């Protein structure tokens, strides 16, 4: 029986969204545990793993040797998707980066719209979602993963689907509630508290046109989340995100 690397709940949730037999590209792979896990478990047929720094790829190469799967995983030193050929991956995974950075990687590779995308932003998920909605990416899943007292959001997209959205949907929507009902109440509370804190800070400063627009946007989002909160069962608490 093959020994699989430990990848944690956050990456396990991402792995669940990978179609069986997929050819994956793991961007910002670091230690390459996720592509190793996917290949050894039979979830992925092949993989390329990229990182912008040589050090992480050296760690990745050690893991490939340790688990004996180097022949199925190609390591690439490159920025984002710049070193990946569009025909060698049907599923793109980008986990552990800021939402604005992930959006920039996708914007630089418009061919990514035709792939399945599995994205796990560490911050500014709303900026990533706005980019996806505005640029024709069809978001079909938003899952939550718990590791200790932290919650992480995993966003999946495939095909085209440009659509309008309400401000609150960038922070939490029906996909989150349906996909992760056991964590939805905690996630909503965290998002509401985050917006309340951000609005308080914005209102304490001198009001400019740009600041006023942001206050209006976040106030609308907070109102929508507060209404949404009334329709979600409660009882699962988390301290931070």
mmCIF file of C-alpha atoms in Angstrom:
data_model
loop_
_atom_site.group_PDB
_atom_site.id
_atom_site.type_symbol
_atom_site.label_atom_id
_atom_site.label_comp_id
_atom_site.label_asym_id
_atom_site.label_seq_id
_atom_site.Cartn_x
_atom_site.Cartn_y
_atom_site.Cartn_z
ATOM 1 C CA UNK A 1 0.000 0.000 0.000
ATOM 2 C CA UNK A 2 1.383 3.417 -0.963
ATOM 3 C CA UNK A 3 2.137 5.873 1.801
ATOM 4 C CA UNK A 4 0.546 9.241 1.122
ATOM 5 C CA UNK A 5 1.960 12.518 2.439
ATOM 6 C CA UNK A 6 -0.025 14.357 5.096
ATOM 7 C CA UNK A 7 -1.596 17.443 3.524
ATOM 8 C CA UNK A 8 -4.079 18.739 6.100
ATOM 9 C CA UNK A 9 -7.776 19.550 5.814
ATOM 10 C CA UNK A 10 -7.255 22.692 3.714
ATOM 11 C CA UNK A 11 -5.493 20.841 0.907
ATOM 12 C CA UNK A 12 -7.697 17.767 1.314
ATOM 13 C CA UNK A 13 -10.722 19.928 0.482
ATOM 14 C CA UNK A 14 -8.887 21.207 -2.583
ATOM 15 C CA UNK A 15 -8.003 17.629 -3.565
ATOM 16 C CA UNK A 16 -11.672 16.599 -3.395
ATOM 17 C CA UNK A 17 -12.420 19.044 -6.206
ATOM 18 C CA UNK A 18 -9.883 17.471 -8.577
ATOM 19 C CA UNK A 19 -11.583 15.205 -11.163
ATOM 20 C CA UNK A 20 -10.289 11.624 -11.264
ATOM 21 C CA UNK A 21 -7.637 11.202 -13.954
ATOM 22 C CA UNK A 22 -6.942 14.934 -14.177
ATOM 23 C CA UNK A 23 -3.696 16.380 -15.466
ATOM 24 C CA UNK A 24 -2.942 19.023 -12.879
ATOM 25 C CA UNK A 25 -0.771 22.106 -12.549
ATOM 26 C CA UNK A 26 -0.016 23.045 -8.942
ATOM 27 C CA UNK A 27 1.097 26.677 -8.889
ATOM 28 C CA UNK A 28 3.286 27.805 -6.002
ATOM 29 C CA UNK A 29 3.762 24.166 -5.048
ATOM 30 C CA UNK A 30 6.314 24.721 -2.257
ATOM 31 C CA UNK A 31 6.940 21.178 -0.927
ATOM 32 C CA UNK A 32 4.840 19.506 -3.699
ATOM 33 C CA UNK A 33 2.919 17.416 -1.151
ATOM 34 C CA UNK A 34 -0.395 18.095 -2.882
ATOM 35 C CA UNK A 35 0.610 16.884 -6.370
ATOM 36 C CA UNK A 36 2.374 13.896 -4.779
ATOM 37 C CA UNK A 37 -0.807 13.079 -2.862
ATOM 38 C CA UNK A 38 -2.967 13.433 -5.984
ATOM 39 C CA UNK A 39 -0.726 11.271 -8.160
ATOM 40 C CA UNK A 40 -0.161 8.515 -5.579
ATOM 41 C CA UNK A 41 -3.864 8.362 -4.685
ATOM 42 C CA UNK A 42 -4.751 7.959 -8.363
ATOM 43 C CA UNK A 43 -6.724 11.181 -8.432
ATOM 44 C CA UNK A 44 -4.321 12.788 -10.921
ATOM 45 C CA UNK A 45 -2.853 11.077 -13.972
ATOM 46 C CA UNK A 46 0.051 13.501 -14.223
ATOM 47 C CA UNK A 47 1.179 16.780 -12.724
ATOM 48 C CA UNK A 48 3.369 19.789 -13.186
ATOM 49 C CA UNK A 49 4.378 21.730 -10.095
ATOM 50 C CA UNK A 50 5.714 25.265 -10.261
ATOM 51 C CA UNK A 51 7.310 27.726 -7.908
ATOM 52 C CA UNK A 52 8.912 31.113 -8.403
ATOM 53 C CA UNK A 53 11.835 30.287 -6.073
ATOM 54 C CA UNK A 54 14.520 27.592 -6.407
ATOM 55 C CA UNK A 55 14.476 26.677 -2.692
ATOM 56 C CA UNK A 56 10.923 25.299 -2.580
ATOM 57 C CA UNK A 57 11.529 23.336 -5.773
ATOM 58 C CA UNK A 58 14.564 21.709 -4.179
ATOM 59 C CA UNK A 59 12.298 20.634 -1.292
ATOM 60 C CA UNK A 60 9.751 19.430 -3.844
ATOM 61 C CA UNK A 61 12.387 17.359 -5.657
ATOM 62 C CA UNK A 62 13.301 15.668 -2.360
ATOM 63 C CA UNK A 63 9.650 14.766 -1.803
ATOM 64 C CA UNK A 64 9.321 13.345 -5.318
ATOM 65 C CA UNK A 65 12.306 11.117 -4.652
ATOM 66 C CA UNK A 66 11.033 10.143 -1.196
ATOM 67 C CA UNK A 67 7.647 9.040 -2.554
ATOM 68 C CA UNK A 68 8.933 7.613 -5.835
ATOM 69 C CA UNK A 69 6.728 9.594 -8.184
ATOM 70 C CA UNK A 70 9.175 11.830 -10.043
ATOM 71 C CA UNK A 71 8.282 10.317 -13.402
ATOM 72 C CA UNK A 72 4.732 11.632 -13.155
ATOM 73 C CA UNK A 73 5.455 15.119 -11.793
ATOM 74 C CA UNK A 74 7.445 17.758 -13.652
ATOM 75 C CA UNK A 75 8.915 20.622 -11.629
ATOM 76 C CA UNK A 76 9.066 24.066 -13.248
ATOM 77 C CA UNK A 77 10.821 27.200 -12.001
ATOM 78 C CA UNK A 78 8.575 30.021 -13.201
ATOM 79 C CA UNK A 79 6.303 32.870 -12.167
ATOM 80 C CA UNK A 80 2.683 31.756 -11.987
ATOM 81 C CA UNK A 81 1.527 29.906 -15.097
ATOM 82 C CA UNK A 82 4.196 31.368 -17.377
ATOM 83 C CA UNK A 83 6.068 28.064 -17.676
ATOM 84 C CA UNK A 84 3.008 25.837 -18.087
ATOM 85 C CA UNK A 85 1.768 24.865 -21.541
ATOM 86 C CA UNK A 86 -2.022 25.190 -21.936
ATOM 87 C CA UNK A 87 -2.213 21.631 -23.290
ATOM 88 C CA UNK A 88 -0.456 19.914 -20.369
ATOM 89 C CA UNK A 89 -2.991 20.670 -17.620
ATOM 90 C CA UNK A 90 -6.772 20.510 -17.509
ATOM 91 C CA UNK A 91 -6.920 21.383 -13.805
ATOM 92 C CA UNK A 92 -5.071 24.298 -12.205
ATOM 93 C CA UNK A 93 -4.565 24.482 -8.446
ATOM 94 C CA UNK A 94 -3.399 27.659 -6.703
ATOM 95 C CA UNK A 95 -3.438 27.440 -2.913
ATOM 96 C CA UNK A 96 -1.930 29.556 -0.175
ATOM 97 C CA UNK A 97 -1.558 32.919 -1.939
ATOM 98 C CA UNK A 98 -3.368 36.233 -1.572
ATOM 99 C CA UNK A 99 -6.529 36.613 -3.633
ATOM 100 C CA UNK A 100 -5.149 39.578 -5.570
ATOM 101 C CA UNK A 101 -2.010 37.599 -6.496
ATOM 102 C CA UNK A 102 -4.082 34.631 -7.694
ATOM 103 C CA UNK A 103 -6.196 36.982 -9.811
ATOM 104 C CA UNK A 104 -3.016 38.433 -11.338
ATOM 105 C CA UNK A 105 -1.731 34.960 -12.225
ATOM 106 C CA UNK A 106 -5.001 34.099 -13.971
ATOM 107 C CA UNK A 107 -5.159 37.453 -15.744
ATOM 108 C CA UNK A 108 -1.698 36.809 -17.206
ATOM 109 C CA UNK A 109 -2.905 33.430 -18.552
ATOM 110 C CA UNK A 110 -6.340 33.982 -20.155
ATOM 111 C CA UNK A 111 -6.314 30.376 -21.401
ATOM 112 C CA UNK A 112 -6.993 29.387 -17.771
ATOM 113 C CA UNK A 113 -10.684 30.187 -18.318
ATOM 114 C CA UNK A 114 -11.048 26.888 -20.162
ATOM 115 C CA UNK A 115 -9.683 24.829 -17.259
ATOM 116 C CA UNK A 116 -10.984 23.675 -13.906
ATOM 117 C CA UNK A 117 -9.581 26.054 -11.307
ATOM 118 C CA UNK A 118 -9.189 25.175 -7.628
ATOM 119 C CA UNK A 119 -8.186 28.295 -5.715
ATOM 120 C CA UNK A 120 -7.517 28.811 -2.025
ATOM 121 C CA UNK A 121 -6.846 32.471 -1.206
ATOM 122 C CA UNK A 122 -5.236 33.281 2.135
ATOM 123 C CA UNK A 123 -6.569 36.852 2.019
ATOM 124 C CA UNK A 124 -8.765 39.137 -0.102
ATOM 125 C CA UNK A 125 -10.943 36.338 -1.432
ATOM 126 C CA UNK A 126 -13.482 39.009 -2.382
ATOM 127 C CA UNK A 127 -11.023 40.544 -4.870
ATOM 128 C CA UNK A 128 -10.414 37.151 -6.454
ATOM 129 C CA UNK A 129 -14.149 36.435 -6.692
ATOM 130 C CA UNK A 130 -14.828 39.846 -8.237
ATOM 131 C CA UNK A 131 -12.152 39.128 -10.842
ATOM 132 C CA UNK A 132 -13.652 35.719 -11.636
ATOM 133 C CA UNK A 133 -17.225 37.019 -11.926
ATOM 134 C CA UNK A 134 -16.215 40.011 -14.037
ATOM 135 C CA UNK A 135 -14.001 38.030 -16.417
ATOM 136 C CA UNK A 136 -16.275 35.165 -17.372
ATOM 137 C CA UNK A 137 -15.118 32.411 -15.001
ATOM 138 C CA UNK A 138 -17.949 30.154 -13.828
ATOM 139 C CA UNK A 139 -17.667 29.677 -10.049
ATOM 140 C CA UNK A 140 -19.473 26.473 -9.118
ATOM 141 C CA UNK A 141 -18.250 25.748 -5.584
ATOM 142 C CA UNK A 142 -17.049 27.597 -2.477
ATOM 143 C CA UNK A 143 -16.031 25.217 0.305
ATOM 144 C CA UNK A 144 -14.736 25.854 3.804
ATOM 145 C CA UNK A 145 -11.999 23.874 5.524
ATOM 146 C CA UNK A 146 -11.151 23.968 9.216
ATOM 147 C CA UNK A 147 -7.617 23.561 10.519
ATOM 148 C CA UNK A 148 -7.456 24.150 14.252
ATOM 149 C CA UNK A 149 -9.270 27.427 14.896
ATOM 150 C CA UNK A 150 -8.877 28.746 11.370
ATOM 151 C CA UNK A 151 -11.264 28.594 8.437
ATOM 152 C CA UNK A 152 -10.108 28.580 4.841
ATOM 153 C CA UNK A 153 -12.174 29.071 1.703
ATOM 154 C CA UNK A 154 -11.618 26.966 -1.430
ATOM 155 C CA UNK A 155 -13.115 28.334 -4.657
ATOM 156 C CA UNK A 156 -13.710 26.178 -7.729
ATOM 157 C CA UNK A 157 -14.411 27.416 -11.256
ATOM 158 C CA UNK A 158 -14.872 25.724 -14.606
ATOM 159 C CA UNK A 159 -16.120 27.032 -17.940
ATOM 160 C CA UNK A 160 -17.571 30.441 -18.673
ATOM 161 C CA UNK A 161 -20.128 32.278 -16.590
ATOM 162 C CA UNK A 162 -19.911 36.055 -16.446
ATOM 163 C CA UNK A 163 -22.600 37.347 -14.097
ATOM 164 C CA UNK A 164 -23.653 40.270 -11.966
ATOM 165 C CA UNK A 165 -23.344 39.947 -8.210
ATOM 166 C CA UNK A 166 -24.408 41.686 -5.044
ATOM 167 C CA UNK A 167 -21.636 43.069 -2.810
ATOM 168 C CA UNK A 168 -22.348 40.603 0.012
ATOM 169 C CA UNK A 169 -21.854 37.628 -2.328
ATOM 170 C CA UNK A 170 -18.138 38.354 -2.510
ATOM 171 C CA UNK A 171 -17.902 37.602 1.210
ATOM 172 C CA UNK A 172 -20.434 34.779 1.615
ATOM 173 C CA UNK A 173 -23.200 33.372 -0.575
ATOM 174 C CA UNK A 174 -25.420 30.366 -1.163
ATOM 175 C CA UNK A 175 -22.535 28.267 -2.480
ATOM 176 C CA UNK A 176 -20.777 28.592 0.876
ATOM 177 C CA UNK A 177 -23.944 27.807 2.825
ATOM 178 C CA UNK A 178 -24.745 24.727 0.742
ATOM 179 C CA UNK A 179 -21.190 23.441 0.381
ATOM 180 C CA UNK A 180 -20.117 23.785 4.014
ATOM 181 C CA UNK A 181 -23.217 24.078 6.224
ATOM 182 C CA UNK A 182 -21.302 22.884 9.304
ATOM 183 C CA UNK A 183 -19.018 25.934 9.123
ATOM 184 C CA UNK A 184 -21.316 28.495 7.503
ATOM 185 C CA UNK A 185 -22.494 30.192 10.695
ATOM 186 C CA UNK A 186 -18.951 30.726 11.949
ATOM 187 C CA UNK A 187 -17.812 31.975 8.569
ATOM 188 C CA UNK A 188 -20.700 34.456 8.402
ATOM 189 C CA UNK A 189 -19.931 35.771 11.868
ATOM 190 C CA UNK A 190 -16.286 36.255 10.953
ATOM 191 C CA UNK A 191 -17.116 38.077 7.740
ATOM 192 C CA UNK A 192 -19.610 40.348 9.489
ATOM 193 C CA UNK A 193 -17.093 41.197 12.229
ATOM 194 C CA UNK A 194 -14.423 41.849 9.619
ATOM 195 C CA UNK A 195 -16.644 44.288 7.697
ATOM 196 C CA UNK A 196 -17.746 46.032 10.885
ATOM 197 C CA UNK A 197 -14.121 46.572 11.885
ATOM 198 C CA UNK A 198 -13.109 47.778 8.422
ATOM 199 C CA UNK A 199 -16.032 50.190 8.222
ATOM 200 C CA UNK A 200 -15.238 51.583 11.667
ATOM 201 C CA UNK A 201 -11.670 52.298 10.566
ATOM 202 C CA UNK A 202 -12.765 53.901 7.299
ATOM 203 C CA UNK A 203 -15.280 56.181 9.014
ATOM 204 C CA UNK A 204 -12.652 57.403 11.480
ATOM 205 C CA UNK A 205 -10.534 58.923 8.677
ATOM 206 C CA UNK A 206 -11.039 61.901 6.423
ATOM 207 C CA UNK A 207 -13.715 61.127 3.841
ATOM 208 C CA UNK A 208 -12.616 61.238 0.209
ATOM 209 C CA UNK A 209 -14.554 60.208 -2.880
ATOM 210 C CA UNK A 210 -12.694 56.882 -3.012
ATOM 211 C CA UNK A 211 -13.176 56.250 0.698
ATOM 212 C CA UNK A 212 -16.855 57.156 0.426
ATOM 213 C CA UNK A 213 -17.353 54.641 -2.398
ATOM 214 C CA UNK A 214 -15.671 51.930 -0.368
ATOM 215 C CA UNK A 215 -17.801 52.728 2.669
ATOM 216 C CA UNK A 216 -20.922 52.468 0.506
ATOM 217 C CA UNK A 217 -19.822 49.135 -0.974
ATOM 218 C CA UNK A 218 -18.892 47.585 2.368
ATOM 219 C CA UNK A 219 -22.050 48.930 4.047
ATOM 220 C CA UNK A 220 -24.149 47.246 1.349
ATOM 221 C CA UNK A 221 -22.194 44.019 1.796
ATOM 222 C CA UNK A 222 -22.641 44.134 5.573
ATOM 223 C CA UNK A 223 -26.397 44.677 5.215
ATOM 224 C CA UNK A 224 -26.633 41.677 2.881
ATOM 225 C CA UNK A 225 -24.613 39.444 5.195
ATOM 226 C CA UNK A 226 -26.724 40.460 8.184
ATOM 227 C CA UNK A 227 -29.871 39.455 6.309
ATOM 228 C CA UNK A 228 -28.228 36.198 5.275
ATOM 229 C CA UNK A 229 -27.282 35.452 8.879
ATOM 230 C CA UNK A 230 -30.923 35.126 9.860
ATOM 231 C CA UNK A 231 -31.351 32.159 7.530
ATOM 232 C CA UNK A 232 -28.392 30.064 8.797
ATOM 233 C CA UNK A 233 -28.431 27.587 11.735
ATOM 234 C CA UNK A 234 -25.924 28.456 14.443
ATOM 235 C CA UNK A 235 -23.712 26.621 16.893
ATOM 236 C CA UNK A 236 -20.249 26.114 15.347
ATOM 237 C CA UNK A 237 -17.813 28.753 16.585
ATOM 238 C CA UNK A 238 -14.310 29.647 15.385
ATOM 239 C CA UNK A 239 -12.075 32.346 16.728
ATOM 240 C CA UNK A 240 -10.293 33.725 13.669
ATOM 241 C CA UNK A 241 -9.716 33.357 9.943
#
